[in-house]
Coordinates of C-alpha atoms in Angstrom, one line a residue:
M1 CA -12.2 0.5 47.9
L2 CA -11.8 0.7 44.1
V3 CA -11.1 -3.1 44.2
L4 CA -14.4 -3.7 46.0
L5 CA -16.3 -1.3 43.6
L6 CA -14.9 -3.2 40.6
A7 CA -15.7 -6.6 42.2
L8 CA -19.2 -5.8 43.4
G9 CA -20.3 -3.0 41.1
T10 CA -19.5 -4.5 37.7
T11 CA -22.5 -6.7 37.1
F12 CA -26.3 -6.2 37.5
P13 CA -27.9 -9.7 37.6
Y14 CA -31.6 -8.7 36.9
F15 CA -34.1 -11.2 35.5
E16 CA -37.6 -9.7 35.3
K17 CA -39.4 -13.0 34.5
I18 CA -38.5 -14.7 37.8
R19 CA -40.6 -12.3 39.9
S20 CA -38.2 -11.9 42.8
A21 CA -40.6 -12.1 45.8
N22 CA -38.1 -10.7 48.3
E23 CA -37.4 -7.6 46.2
L24 CA -40.6 -6.6 44.4
P25 CA -42.8 -5.9 47.5
R26 CA -40.1 -3.5 48.8
L27 CA -39.8 -1.8 45.5
M28 CA -43.5 -1.5 45.2
Q29 CA -43.8 0.0 48.6
G30 CA -41.2 2.5 47.7
I31 CA -43.1 3.4 44.6
A32 CA -46.3 3.7 46.6
L33 CA -44.6 6.1 49.1
V34 CA -43.7 8.4 46.2
E35 CA -46.8 8.1 44.0
D36 CA -49.6 7.4 46.6
G37 CA -48.2 8.7 49.8
S38 CA -49.1 5.3 51.3
W39 CA -47.3 2.3 52.8
S40 CA -49.8 0.0 51.1
I41 CA -48.8 -1.5 47.8
D42 CA -52.3 -1.7 46.4
G43 CA -51.7 1.3 44.1
P44 CA -48.8 -0.3 42.3
K45 CA -50.7 -3.5 42.1
R46 CA -53.6 -1.8 40.4
R47 CA -51.2 -0.3 37.9
G48 CA -50.1 -3.8 36.9
L49 CA -47.1 -4.8 39.1
D50 CA -47.2 -8.2 40.7
P51 CA -45.4 -8.4 44.2
G52 CA -45.4 -12.2 44.4
P53 CA -46.1 -14.2 47.6
D54 CA -44.2 -12.2 50.2
T55 CA -47.1 -10.0 51.1
S56 CA -49.5 -9.5 54.1
R57 CA -53.1 -8.4 54.6
G58 CA -53.3 -5.3 56.7
A59 CA -55.9 -4.4 59.2
D60 CA -57.5 -2.1 56.6
G61 CA -57.8 -4.9 54.1
R62 CA -54.9 -3.6 51.9
S63 CA -51.7 -5.4 51.0
Y64 CA -48.3 -4.6 52.5
P65 CA -44.9 -6.3 52.3
N66 CA -44.4 -8.8 55.1
K67 CA -41.0 -7.3 55.9
P68 CA -40.1 -4.1 58.0
P69 CA -40.2 -0.9 56.0
L70 CA -36.7 0.8 56.1
T71 CA -35.5 -0.8 52.9
S72 CA -38.6 0.4 51.1
V73 CA -37.7 4.0 52.1
L74 CA -34.4 3.6 50.2
A75 CA -36.4 2.0 47.3
A76 CA -38.5 5.2 47.2
V77 CA -35.3 7.2 46.8
G78 CA -34.2 4.8 44.1
Y79 CA -37.6 5.2 42.3
I80 CA -37.2 9.0 42.4
G81 CA -33.7 8.5 40.8
A82 CA -35.1 6.3 38.1
K83 CA -37.9 8.7 37.4
T84 CA -35.6 11.7 37.2
T85 CA -33.3 10.0 34.7
A86 CA -36.0 8.4 32.5
D87 CA -37.4 10.1 29.4
A88 CA -40.9 8.8 30.1
S89 CA -42.1 6.3 32.7
P90 CA -39.1 4.5 34.2
T91 CA -38.9 0.7 33.6
L92 CA -39.0 -1.8 36.4
R93 CA -35.4 -2.7 35.6
A94 CA -34.2 0.9 36.0
C95 CA -36.1 1.2 39.3
M96 CA -34.6 -2.0 40.6
L97 CA -31.1 -0.9 39.5
W98 CA -31.3 2.3 41.5
S99 CA -32.8 0.7 44.5
R100 CA -30.3 -2.1 44.6
L101 CA -27.4 0.4 44.4
L102 CA -28.8 2.3 47.4
A103 CA -29.9 -0.5 49.6
G104 CA -27.4 -3.2 48.6
L105 CA -24.2 -2.0 47.2
L106 CA -23.8 1.3 49.0
P107 CA -24.3 -0.1 52.6
T108 CA -21.8 -2.8 51.8
L109 CA -19.1 -0.3 50.6
V110 CA -19.8 2.0 53.6
L111 CA -19.5 -0.9 56.0
C112 CA -16.2 -2.2 54.4
A113 CA -14.6 1.3 54.4
W114 CA -15.6 1.9 58.0
A115 CA -14.4 -1.6 59.1
W116 CA -11.0 -1.1 57.5
R117 CA -10.4 2.3 59.0
R118 CA -11.5 1.0 62.4
Y119 CA -9.5 -2.3 62.6
A120 CA -6.3 -1.4 60.5
P121 CA -4.6 0.5 63.3
R122 CA -4.9 -2.4 65.8
E123 CA -4.8 -5.5 63.6
G124 CA -2.5 -4.2 60.9
R125 CA -3.3 -2.9 57.5
E126 CA -2.8 -6.2 55.6
A127 CA -4.7 -8.4 58.1
A128 CA -7.6 -5.9 58.4
W129 CA -7.8 -5.5 54.6
L130 CA -7.9 -9.3 54.2
G131 CA -10.7 -9.6 56.7
V132 CA -12.7 -6.8 54.9
L133 CA -12.0 -8.4 51.5
L134 CA -13.1 -11.9 52.5
Y135 CA -16.3 -10.5 53.9
A136 CA -17.1 -8.5 50.8
V137 CA -16.3 -11.1 48.0
A138 CA -15.9 -14.5 49.7
T139 CA -19.1 -14.6 51.7
P140 CA -22.7 -14.4 50.5
A141 CA -22.5 -10.7 51.3
A142 CA -21.3 -10.4 47.7
S143 CA -24.6 -11.7 46.4
Y144 CA -26.8 -9.6 48.7
A145 CA -24.8 -6.5 47.7
H146 CA -26.4 -7.0 44.3
L147 CA -30.0 -7.4 45.5
L148 CA -32.8 -5.3 47.1
Y149 CA -32.8 -7.5 50.2
A150 CA -32.4 -5.9 53.6
H151 CA -29.4 -8.0 54.7
Q152 CA -26.6 -5.6 53.8
L153 CA -28.4 -2.5 55.0
A154 CA -29.2 -4.1 58.4
A155 CA -25.7 -5.5 58.7
C156 CA -24.2 -2.0 58.1
L157 CA -26.5 -0.4 60.6
A158 CA -26.1 -3.1 63.3
T159 CA -22.3 -3.3 63.1
I160 CA -21.6 0.5 63.1
G161 CA -24.4 1.2 65.6
A162 CA -23.1 -1.4 68.1
A163 CA -19.6 -0.2 67.8
W164 CA -20.6 3.4 68.4
C165 CA -22.7 2.4 71.4
L166 CA -19.6 0.8 72.9
D167 CA -17.3 3.7 72.0
G168 CA -19.7 6.2 73.6
A169 CA -19.9 4.2 76.8
E170 CA -16.1 3.8 76.9
L171 CA -15.2 7.4 76.1
G172 CA -18.1 9.0 77.9
R173 CA -19.6 10.5 74.7
W174 CA -23.4 10.4 75.0
R175 CA -24.0 11.9 71.5
R176 CA -22.0 9.2 69.8
A177 CA -23.8 6.6 72.0
A178 CA -27.2 8.0 71.0
V179 CA -26.4 7.8 67.3
G180 CA -25.1 4.3 67.8
G181 CA -28.3 3.3 69.6
A182 CA -30.4 4.8 66.8
L183 CA -28.4 3.0 64.1
A184 CA -28.4 -0.4 65.9
A185 CA -32.2 -0.1 66.4
A186 CA -32.7 1.0 62.8
A187 CA -31.2 -2.3 61.7
V188 CA -34.4 -3.9 63.2
V189 CA -36.5 -1.5 61.1
A190 CA -34.7 -3.0 58.1
E191 CA -34.6 -6.7 59.2
Y192 CA -36.3 -8.2 62.2
Q193 CA -33.4 -10.7 62.9
A194 CA -31.3 -7.7 64.0
V195 CA -33.2 -7.6 67.2
V196 CA -31.0 -10.4 68.5
L197 CA -28.2 -7.9 68.8
A198 CA -30.0 -6.4 71.8
L199 CA -29.0 -9.4 73.9
P200 CA -25.2 -9.3 73.7
L201 CA -25.0 -5.6 73.3
G202 CA -27.3 -5.0 76.2
L203 CA -25.3 -7.3 78.5
V204 CA -22.0 -5.6 77.7
L205 CA -23.5 -2.1 78.1
L206 CA -25.1 -3.2 81.4
G207 CA -21.6 -4.2 82.7
K208 CA -20.4 -0.7 81.9
L209 CA -22.9 0.9 84.3
R210 CA -20.4 0.4 87.1
R211 CA -18.5 3.3 85.7
P212 CA -20.2 6.7 86.4
A213 CA -18.9 8.2 83.2
A214 CA -20.6 5.5 81.1
R215 CA -24.1 5.9 82.6
M216 CA -25.2 8.9 80.5
P217 CA -24.0 7.3 77.2
V218 CA -25.7 4.0 78.0
C219 CA -28.9 5.8 78.8
A220 CA -28.6 7.8 75.6
S221 CA -28.2 4.6 73.6
L222 CA -31.2 3.1 75.2
V223 CA -33.4 6.2 74.6
A224 CA -32.4 6.5 71.0
A225 CA -33.1 2.8 70.4
I226 CA -36.5 3.0 72.0
A227 CA -37.4 6.0 69.8
M228 CA -36.6 3.9 66.7
M229 CA -38.6 1.0 68.1
V230 CA -41.6 3.4 68.7
A231 CA -41.4 4.4 65.0
L232 CA -41.4 0.7 64.0
A233 CA -44.4 0.0 66.3
A234 CA -46.2 3.0 64.8
Y235 CA -45.8 1.4 61.3
H236 CA -47.1 -1.9 62.6
D237 CA -50.1 -0.2 64.2
T238 CA -50.8 1.6 60.9
A239 CA -50.4 -1.4 58.7
F240 CA -51.5 -4.3 60.8
G241 CA -53.6 -2.8 63.6
S242 CA -51.3 -3.4 66.5
P243 CA -47.8 -2.2 67.6
L244 CA -46.8 -5.8 68.2
A245 CA -48.2 -7.3 64.9
T246 CA -45.8 -7.9 62.1
G247 CA -46.3 -8.8 58.5
Y248 CA -45.5 -12.4 59.3
H249 CA -48.5 -12.5 61.6
H250 CA -50.8 -11.5 58.6
A251 CA -49.2 -13.4 55.7
E252 CA -51.5 -13.6 52.7
T253 CA -50.0 -16.9 51.4
R254 CA -51.3 -19.9 53.2
E255 CA -48.0 -21.7 53.0
F256 CA -46.1 -18.8 54.5
A257 CA -48.7 -18.3 57.2
A258 CA -48.5 -22.0 58.2
K259 CA -44.6 -21.9 58.5
H260 CA -44.7 -18.8 60.6
A261 CA -47.4 -20.2 62.9
V262 CA -44.9 -22.9 64.1
G263 CA -43.5 -21.9 67.5
V264 CA -42.7 -18.2 67.7
L265 CA -42.9 -16.9 64.1
G266 CA -41.4 -20.1 62.9
L267 CA -38.8 -20.4 65.7
G268 CA -38.6 -23.5 67.8
L269 CA -35.8 -25.6 69.2
P270 CA -32.7 -26.3 67.1
T271 CA -32.9 -29.5 65.1
W272 CA -30.2 -31.7 63.5
D273 CA -31.9 -31.1 60.2
G274 CA -31.6 -27.3 60.8
V275 CA -28.0 -27.7 61.7
Y276 CA -27.3 -29.6 58.5
T277 CA -29.2 -27.1 56.4
H278 CA -27.6 -23.9 57.8
V279 CA -24.1 -25.2 58.6
F280 CA -23.1 -28.2 56.6
S281 CA -25.3 -28.4 53.5
P282 CA -23.4 -27.9 50.2
Q283 CA -26.5 -26.1 49.0
H284 CA -26.6 -23.2 51.4
G285 CA -24.6 -24.2 54.5
L286 CA -22.2 -21.8 56.3
L287 CA -19.2 -24.0 56.0
W288 CA -19.6 -24.5 52.3
W289 CA -20.0 -20.9 51.5
V290 CA -17.7 -19.4 54.2
P291 CA -15.2 -22.2 54.9
L292 CA -12.9 -19.8 56.7
C293 CA -15.6 -19.0 59.2
P294 CA -14.1 -21.2 62.0
L295 CA -10.9 -19.2 61.8
A296 CA -12.9 -16.0 62.2
V297 CA -14.8 -17.4 65.2
Y298 CA -11.4 -18.4 66.7
G299 CA -10.1 -14.9 66.2
L300 CA -13.1 -13.4 67.8
G301 CA -12.8 -15.7 70.8
Q302 CA -9.2 -14.7 71.2
R303 CA -10.0 -11.0 70.9
A304 CA -12.9 -11.3 73.3
V305 CA -10.7 -12.5 76.2
T306 CA -7.6 -10.3 75.4
P307 CA -7.5 -6.9 77.1
G308 CA -7.3 -4.0 74.8
P309 CA -9.2 -2.2 72.1
H310 CA -12.2 -4.0 70.5
R311 CA -12.5 -6.6 73.3
D312 CA -16.1 -5.6 74.1
E313 CA -16.8 -5.3 70.4
A314 CA -15.6 -8.8 69.9
R315 CA -17.8 -10.1 72.7
V316 CA -20.8 -8.5 71.2
A317 CA -20.0 -9.7 67.7
L318 CA -19.3 -13.2 68.8
G319 CA -22.5 -13.4 70.9
F320 CA -24.6 -11.9 68.0
F321 CA -23.2 -14.3 65.4
L322 CA -23.5 -17.5 67.5
T323 CA -27.0 -16.6 68.8
L324 CA -28.3 -16.0 65.3
L325 CA -26.7 -19.2 64.1
I326 CA -28.4 -21.2 66.8
L327 CA -31.7 -19.5 66.0
G328 CA -31.3 -20.2 62.3
C329 CA -31.0 -23.9 63.1
S330 CA -34.3 -23.7 64.9
L331 CA -36.3 -22.3 62.0
S332 CA -39.2 -24.2 60.5
F333 CA -38.3 -23.0 57.0
D334 CA -35.0 -22.5 55.2
G335 CA -35.3 -19.2 53.3
G336 CA -36.5 -19.8 49.7
W337 CA -34.3 -18.6 46.9
R338 CA -31.0 -17.5 48.4
V339 CA -27.2 -17.7 48.5
G340 CA -25.8 -19.2 51.7
P341 CA -27.4 -19.0 55.2
R342 CA -29.1 -15.7 54.5
Y343 CA -30.7 -15.4 58.0
L344 CA -27.2 -15.1 59.4
M345 CA -26.2 -12.2 57.0
V346 CA -27.0 -9.4 59.5
A347 CA -24.3 -10.8 61.8
M348 CA -21.8 -11.8 59.1
P349 CA -19.6 -8.6 59.5
A350 CA -18.6 -10.0 62.9
L351 CA -16.2 -12.2 61.0
I352 CA -14.2 -9.2 59.8
L353 CA -12.7 -8.5 63.2
G354 CA -12.1 -12.2 63.8
W355 CA -10.3 -12.7 60.6
G356 CA -8.2 -9.6 61.1
H357 CA -7.0 -10.8 64.5
A358 CA -6.4 -14.4 63.3
F359 CA -4.5 -13.4 60.2
R360 CA -2.3 -11.0 62.1
Q361 CA -0.8 -14.1 63.8
F362 CA 0.1 -16.0 60.6
G363 CA 3.7 -14.9 60.5
A364 CA 6.1 -17.2 58.6
S365 CA 3.9 -20.3 58.7
A366 CA 3.8 -21.4 55.0
W367 CA 1.3 -24.2 55.6
R368 CA -1.1 -21.8 57.3
V369 CA -0.9 -19.4 54.3
G370 CA -1.4 -22.3 51.9
L371 CA -4.5 -23.6 53.7
A372 CA -5.9 -20.1 53.9
M373 CA -5.2 -19.5 50.3
F374 CA -7.1 -22.6 49.2
F375 CA -10.2 -21.9 51.2
A376 CA -10.1 -18.1 50.4
V377 CA -9.8 -18.6 46.7
W378 CA -12.4 -21.4 46.7
S379 CA -15.0 -19.2 48.5
A380 CA -14.1 -16.1 46.5
L381 CA -14.7 -18.1 43.2
Q382 CA -18.0 -19.6 44.4
N383 CA -19.4 -16.4 46.0
S384 CA -18.4 -14.1 43.2
L385 CA -19.8 -16.5 40.5
A386 CA -23.1 -16.5 42.4
A387 CA -23.1 -12.8 43.0
S388 CA -22.3 -11.8 39.4
S389 CA -24.3 -14.4 37.5
W390 CA -27.2 -16.0 39.4
P391 CA -27.8 -14.9 43.0
H392 CA -31.2 -16.7 43.2
I393 CA -30.3 -20.3 44.0
D394 CA -33.2 -22.7 44.6
A395 CA -32.2 -25.5 46.9
T396 CA -35.0 -27.8 45.8
N397 CA -33.5 -28.5 42.4
I398 CA -29.7 -28.7 43.1
Y399 CA -27.2 -30.7 45.1
Y400 CA -24.2 -28.4 44.5
P401 CA -24.6 -24.8 43.4
L402 CA -21.3 -24.7 41.6
A403 CA -22.0 -28.0 39.7
D404 CA -25.7 -27.6 39.0
V405 CA -25.9 -23.9 38.2
L406 CA -22.9 -21.6 38.4
V407 CA -20.2 -23.4 36.4
P408 CA -22.6 -24.5 33.6
L409 CA -23.8 -20.9 33.2
F410 CA -20.3 -19.6 33.0
R411 CA -19.2 -22.2 30.5
A412 CA -22.3 -21.4 28.3
D413 CA -21.3 -17.7 28.5
Y414 CA -24.5 -16.6 30.2
Q415 CA -23.8 -13.1 31.6
P416 CA -26.1 -10.5 33.1
Y417 CA -26.2 -6.8 32.4
S418 CA -22.9 -5.2 33.4
V419 CA -20.8 -2.1 33.0
A420 CA -18.8 -4.1 30.5
W421 CA -21.9 -5.1 28.6
W422 CA -23.0 -1.5 28.2
L423 CA -19.5 -0.6 27.0
G424 CA -19.8 -3.3 24.3
S425 CA -17.9 -6.1 26.0
D426 CA -18.9 -9.6 27.2
L427 CA -16.4 -9.6 30.1
G428 CA -18.6 -8.6 33.0
V429 CA -18.6 -11.8 34.9
P430 CA -14.9 -12.6 34.2
V431 CA -13.9 -9.1 35.4
A432 CA -16.0 -9.4 38.6
V433 CA -14.8 -13.0 39.4
G434 CA -11.2 -12.3 38.3
T435 CA -10.9 -9.1 40.4
S436 CA -12.4 -10.9 43.5
T437 CA -10.1 -13.9 43.2
L438 CA -6.9 -12.0 42.4
A439 CA -7.5 -9.5 45.2
V440 CA -8.0 -12.3 47.7
L441 CA -4.9 -14.2 46.4
V442 CA -2.7 -11.1 46.8
A443 CA -4.1 -10.2 50.2
V444 CA -3.5 -13.7 51.6
L445 CA 0.1 -13.6 50.5
R446 CA 0.6 -10.2 52.1
V447 CA -0.4 -11.4 55.6
G448 CA 2.5 -13.9 55.7
E449 CA 6.2 -13.8 55.2
V450 CA 6.7 -14.7 51.5
G451 CA 9.3 -17.4 51.0
I452 CA 9.9 -20.1 48.4
R453 CA 7.9 -22.6 50.5
T454 CA 5.0 -20.2 50.9
I455 CA 4.9 -19.4 47.2
W456 CA 5.0 -23.1 46.3
L457 CA 2.2 -24.1 48.7
S458 CA 0.1 -21.1 47.6
T459 CA 0.5 -22.0 44.0
V460 CA -0.7 -25.6 44.7
A461 CA -3.6 -24.2 46.7
V462 CA -4.7 -21.8 44.0
L463 CA -4.5 -24.4 41.2
T464 CA -6.3 -26.9 43.3
A465 CA -9.1 -24.4 44.1
L466 CA -9.4 -23.4 40.4
Y467 CA -9.5 -26.9 39.0
G468 CA -11.8 -28.0 41.9
V469 CA -14.3 -25.3 41.0
A470 CA -14.0 -26.0 37.2
L471 CA -14.5 -29.7 37.6
T472 CA -17.4 -29.8 40.1
P473 CA -20.0 -30.7 37.4
S474 CA -17.9 -33.8 36.5
I475 CA -16.9 -34.9 40.0
T476 CA -20.1 -34.4 42.0
P477 CA -23.4 -36.3 41.8
E478 CA -25.8 -34.8 39.3
H479 CA -29.2 -33.7 40.6
P480 CA -32.0 -35.4 38.6
K481 CA -33.5 -32.0 37.8
R482 CA -30.2 -30.3 36.9
S483 CA -30.9 -30.1 33.1
R484 CA -34.5 -29.0 33.6
N485 CA -33.4 -26.4 36.2
L486 CA -30.8 -25.0 33.8
R487 CA -33.3 -24.8 31.0
Y488 CA -35.6 -22.8 33.2
I489 CA -32.7 -20.4 34.2
R490 CA -31.7 -20.0 30.6
S491 CA -35.3 -19.2 29.6
V492 CA -35.6 -16.3 32.0
Y493 CA -32.0 -15.1 31.8
E494 CA -31.3 -11.6 30.4
P495 CA -29.7 -10.6 28.3
T496 CA -29.5 -13.8 26.3
P497 CA -26.2 -14.8 24.6
G498 CA -25.9 -13.4 21.1
P499 CA -26.7 -10.0 19.7
R500 CA -26.5 -7.3 22.3
A501 CA -30.0 -6.1 23.2
L502 CA -31.9 -5.1 26.3
A503 CA -34.8 -7.4 27.1
A504 CA -38.2 -5.9 27.4
S505 CA -39.0 -4.4 30.8
R506 CA -42.4 -3.3 32.2
P507 CA -42.8 0.5 32.5
V508 CA -43.8 1.7 35.9
P509 CA -46.7 4.2 35.3
P510 CA -47.2 7.0 37.8
A511 CA -50.3 7.2 39.9
R512 CA -51.5 10.3 38.1
P513 CA -50.7 11.5 34.5
G514 CA -48.1 14.2 34.3
P515 CA -48.9 17.7 33.3

């Protein structure tokens, strides 16, 4: 876990001028909970904070985030931490740092530690560790671990909750099942997409009702989940005037309201354009950002039909992942600033089990190790560069994120705040990227039998991936707005290259003056 902490916790990519619309409303709601005792963000708005466009008009005429509220609760804890450690009013930067640590980094580390302990006995320590490592540093989870989005929190709750529901039903432990049901439902209170988990999990649990010992645990899971949904419905009723009304039904921005008015909250039938955007596109497509995804799906499919531990878990994970992927391809919008297919992130931990099972079968096959090495190193480089330097990619101004944003920023030595920066060094991004890549390289080698042919093919794969990433600006078509987009990014980047100094950050005044 120290490797993951170094890879994910070294840098703090924070740029106050960009007005991160997915993060600020959640942070402001957390501040409002502490300062005003209210879910409404009108108080922080009156005190000078701008939430951006991701807001909704409540039934009482006040403003609320258009997202569910659980992440805001962690932001409230983060705000308390920032207040406690500040000499005067905490800065917006300090509040965001604390909140990101609690809602982004911490759930990611908890999920990874839990997954390794759970899968290592069955799949083997090396294969399970590689699955965990690939998820953490070679998928967009690396970027969202650095942000105050709900993706990592929801993924942690959904994955652990579903597993505990299944464990409780299998072992006849109703308390464990109840906690699992509450956690799985809490994922919906963090991110609405997590509700899709109810379909595959419900079907598998329904099949277990044939065993009398499983009936009490299944009922306990259901009751706990319903209790959590009642709490979410109460929030909806308070904020938007109806238990069934969400922030998306009351979007304040006309453009957002129009997009969510298509079909059911923006969902329709899958389209070829949606398939390209979410699966094949080099901008944010799944196969570009997670090229080893098909291997994980194959492993999940195998585990789902093989009797033994984790079979039901694999069935739920595979159903959850594929259903969300299909739904993502039916959206009338693509997700704004993001890294990879972000609407799939709540189900992305499903790949850990699939990778663990698939890599366990590699054995002495040198060509399998070589191919896996190339794609693993490539995706680790791309995802760790995005996570540690610029996790806010705008698809409207780029063709290839590596070529149009990430590699040029790295070459120009643009680096965000980091542990290394505060210690007087400019090695934050190199440390994060280097740790991620080296850890993946070693982990891939350890799942196979290392021989001369394996080492030779792996060396070729690593060098090809490194040179491929480095040369992308030269070998890919240049977007007409690449230069203008880079000028904008450099204008808002902090800290700027040169003398080491913190950029100005807005203080967050309390609702009432202190004593």
